[in-house]
CSV table of C-alpha atoms in Angstrom, one decimal:
chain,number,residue,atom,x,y,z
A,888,UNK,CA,-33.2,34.8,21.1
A,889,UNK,CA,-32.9,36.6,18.1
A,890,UNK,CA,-35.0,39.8,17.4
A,891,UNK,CA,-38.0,39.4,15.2
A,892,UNK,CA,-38.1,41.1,12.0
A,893,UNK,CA,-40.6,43.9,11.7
A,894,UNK,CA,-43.7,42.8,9.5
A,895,UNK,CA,-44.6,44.6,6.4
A,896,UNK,CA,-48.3,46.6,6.5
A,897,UNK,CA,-50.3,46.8,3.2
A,898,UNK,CA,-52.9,48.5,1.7
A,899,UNK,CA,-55.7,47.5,-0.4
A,900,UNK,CA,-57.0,50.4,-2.2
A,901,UNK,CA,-59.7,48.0,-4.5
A,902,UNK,CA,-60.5,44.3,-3.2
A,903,UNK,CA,-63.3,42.8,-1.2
A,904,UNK,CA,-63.2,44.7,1.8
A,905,UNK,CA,-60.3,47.9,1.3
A,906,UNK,CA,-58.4,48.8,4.4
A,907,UNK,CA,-55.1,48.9,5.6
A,908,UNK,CA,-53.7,45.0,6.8
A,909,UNK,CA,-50.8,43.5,9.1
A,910,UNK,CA,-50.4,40.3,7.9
A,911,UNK,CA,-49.8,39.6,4.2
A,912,UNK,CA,-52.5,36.6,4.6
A,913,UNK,CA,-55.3,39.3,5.4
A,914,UNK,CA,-54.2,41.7,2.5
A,915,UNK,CA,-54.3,38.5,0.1
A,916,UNK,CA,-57.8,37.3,0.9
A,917,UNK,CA,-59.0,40.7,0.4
A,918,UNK,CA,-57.0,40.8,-3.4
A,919,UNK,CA,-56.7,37.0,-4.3
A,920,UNK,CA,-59.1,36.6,-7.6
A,921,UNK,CA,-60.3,39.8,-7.4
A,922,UNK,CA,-59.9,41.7,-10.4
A,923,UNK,CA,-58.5,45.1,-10.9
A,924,UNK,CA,-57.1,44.5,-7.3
A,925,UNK,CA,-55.2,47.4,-6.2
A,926,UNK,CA,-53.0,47.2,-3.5
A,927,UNK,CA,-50.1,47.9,-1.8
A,928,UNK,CA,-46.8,46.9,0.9
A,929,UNK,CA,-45.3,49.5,3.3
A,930,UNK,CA,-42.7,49.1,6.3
A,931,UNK,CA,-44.4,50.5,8.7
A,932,UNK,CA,-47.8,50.8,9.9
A,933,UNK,CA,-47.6,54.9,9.8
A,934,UNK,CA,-47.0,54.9,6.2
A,935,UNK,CA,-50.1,52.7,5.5
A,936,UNK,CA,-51.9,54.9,7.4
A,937,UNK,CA,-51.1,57.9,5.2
A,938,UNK,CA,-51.2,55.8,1.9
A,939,UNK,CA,-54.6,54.6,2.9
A,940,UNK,CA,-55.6,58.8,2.8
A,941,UNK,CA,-54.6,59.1,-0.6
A,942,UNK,CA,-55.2,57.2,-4.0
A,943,UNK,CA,-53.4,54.0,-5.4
A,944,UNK,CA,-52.2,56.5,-8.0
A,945,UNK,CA,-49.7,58.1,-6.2
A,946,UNK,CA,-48.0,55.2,-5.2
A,947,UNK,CA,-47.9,52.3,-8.0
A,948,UNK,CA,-44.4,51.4,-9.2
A,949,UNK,CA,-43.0,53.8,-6.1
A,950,UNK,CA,-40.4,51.9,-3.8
A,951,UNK,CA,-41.6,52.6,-0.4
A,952,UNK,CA,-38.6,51.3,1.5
A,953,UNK,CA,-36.4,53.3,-0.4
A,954,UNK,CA,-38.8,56.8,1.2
A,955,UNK,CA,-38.6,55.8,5.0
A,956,UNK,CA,-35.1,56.4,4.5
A,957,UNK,CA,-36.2,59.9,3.6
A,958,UNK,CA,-37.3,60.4,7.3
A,959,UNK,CA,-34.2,60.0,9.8
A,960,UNK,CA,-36.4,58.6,13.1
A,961,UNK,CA,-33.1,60.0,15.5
A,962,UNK,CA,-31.1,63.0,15.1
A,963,UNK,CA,-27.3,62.2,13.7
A,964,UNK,CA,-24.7,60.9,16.0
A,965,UNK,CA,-22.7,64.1,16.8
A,966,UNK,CA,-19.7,64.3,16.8
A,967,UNK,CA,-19.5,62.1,13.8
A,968,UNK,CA,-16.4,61.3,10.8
A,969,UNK,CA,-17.4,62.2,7.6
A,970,UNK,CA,-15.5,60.8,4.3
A,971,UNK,CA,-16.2,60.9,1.1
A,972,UNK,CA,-13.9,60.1,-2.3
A,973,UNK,CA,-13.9,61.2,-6.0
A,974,UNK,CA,-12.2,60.0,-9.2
A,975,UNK,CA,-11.8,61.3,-12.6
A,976,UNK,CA,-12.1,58.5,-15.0
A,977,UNK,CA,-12.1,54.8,-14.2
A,978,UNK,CA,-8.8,54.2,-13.4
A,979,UNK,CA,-8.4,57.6,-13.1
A,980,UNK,CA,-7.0,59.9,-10.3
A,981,UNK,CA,-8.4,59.5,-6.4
A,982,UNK,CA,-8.5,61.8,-3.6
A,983,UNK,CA,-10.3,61.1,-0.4
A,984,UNK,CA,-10.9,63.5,2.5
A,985,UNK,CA,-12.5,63.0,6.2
A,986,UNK,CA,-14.6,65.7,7.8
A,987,UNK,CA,-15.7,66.2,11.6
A,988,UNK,CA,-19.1,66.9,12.1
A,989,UNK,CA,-20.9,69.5,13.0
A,990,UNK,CA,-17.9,71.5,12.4
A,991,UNK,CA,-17.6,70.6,9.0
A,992,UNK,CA,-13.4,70.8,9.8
A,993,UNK,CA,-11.6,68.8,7.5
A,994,UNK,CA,-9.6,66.0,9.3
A,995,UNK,CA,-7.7,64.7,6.3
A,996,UNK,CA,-7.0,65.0,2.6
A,997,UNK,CA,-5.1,63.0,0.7
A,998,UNK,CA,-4.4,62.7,-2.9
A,999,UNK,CA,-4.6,62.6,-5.8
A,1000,UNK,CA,-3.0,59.2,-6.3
A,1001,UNK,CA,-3.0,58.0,-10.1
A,1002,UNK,CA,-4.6,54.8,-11.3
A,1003,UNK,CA,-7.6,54.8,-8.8
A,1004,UNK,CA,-11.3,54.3,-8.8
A,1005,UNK,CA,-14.0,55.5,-6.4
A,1006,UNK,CA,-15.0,52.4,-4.2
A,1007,UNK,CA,-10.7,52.8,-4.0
A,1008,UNK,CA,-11.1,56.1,-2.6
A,1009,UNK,CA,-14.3,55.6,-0.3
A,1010,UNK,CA,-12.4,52.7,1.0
A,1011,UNK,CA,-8.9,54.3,1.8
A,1012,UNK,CA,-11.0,56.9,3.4
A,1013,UNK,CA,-12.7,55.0,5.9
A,1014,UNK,CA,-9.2,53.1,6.5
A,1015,UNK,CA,-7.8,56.5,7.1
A,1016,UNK,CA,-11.0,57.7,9.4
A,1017,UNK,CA,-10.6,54.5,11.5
C-alpha cells in the first residue's frame, strides 16, 4: 500500500472561530463567507503552531513550502559527491567539477568545452560523478 501524503495544517488568523486546523474542511467552515477572512496553509503542524504566535502580516503572499526547506530535519549524508557547472554565455563555454564532502577535495574538473550551456554542464557532471 502506498504511503499517504502528509496533510497540509492551516491557520486562520480572522474567521468564526481562529485557531490552527488539520483538515482543510475545518479551516473552510471557519473562513467560508466570512469577510476579511484571514488565513493561511503550512506543511507541517510545527509551523502552524509558530504562525498562529505571530500576525497574518508576516506571512501573506510568503511561500511556506519553499521555508521548510530552510530547516534540514537530518544532518547531510557524509561522505557525499558534490558537482556543480558554470557557463559563460548561452551557448557559451562549460566547465563542470565534482567535490567530496566534507573534505571539500576536488574529485574532477573538466573543461572548458565550447558551445555549452549550464543544464549541459550540471548534467555531464553528474554523468561524470556516477
Amino acid at each position: 500500500m502506498a504511503a499517504r501524503k502528509a496533510g497540509k495544517f492551516y491557520v486562520v488568523w480572522k474567521g468564526r472561530q481562529p485557531g490552527v486546523y488539520a483538515a482543510w474542511a475545518e479551516c473552510e467552515a471557519q473562513v467560508k463567507g466570512y469577510p476579511g477572512a484571514e488565513y493561511k496553509a503550512f506543511p507541517t503542524r510545527e509551523m502552524a503552531e509558530a504562525a498562529w504566535q505571530e500576525s497574518y502580516a508576516a506571512h501573506r503572499g510568503k511561500n511556506t513550502a519553499a521555508q521548510q526547506w530552510l530547516f534540514a530535519p537530518n544532518p547531510p549524508v557524509t561522505p557525499s559527491l558534490c558537482v556543480d557547472a558554470a557557463c559563460s554565455g548561452v551557448p557559451g563555454p562549460v566547465e563542470y567539477r565534482g567535490v567530496r564532502l566534507p573534505e571539500g577535495e576536488q574529485v574532477f574538473r573538466q573543461g572548458p568545452f565550447p558551445g555549452g550551456t549550464n543544464n549541459i554542464g550540471e548534467f555531464l557532471a553528474l554523468v561524470h560523478a556516477l
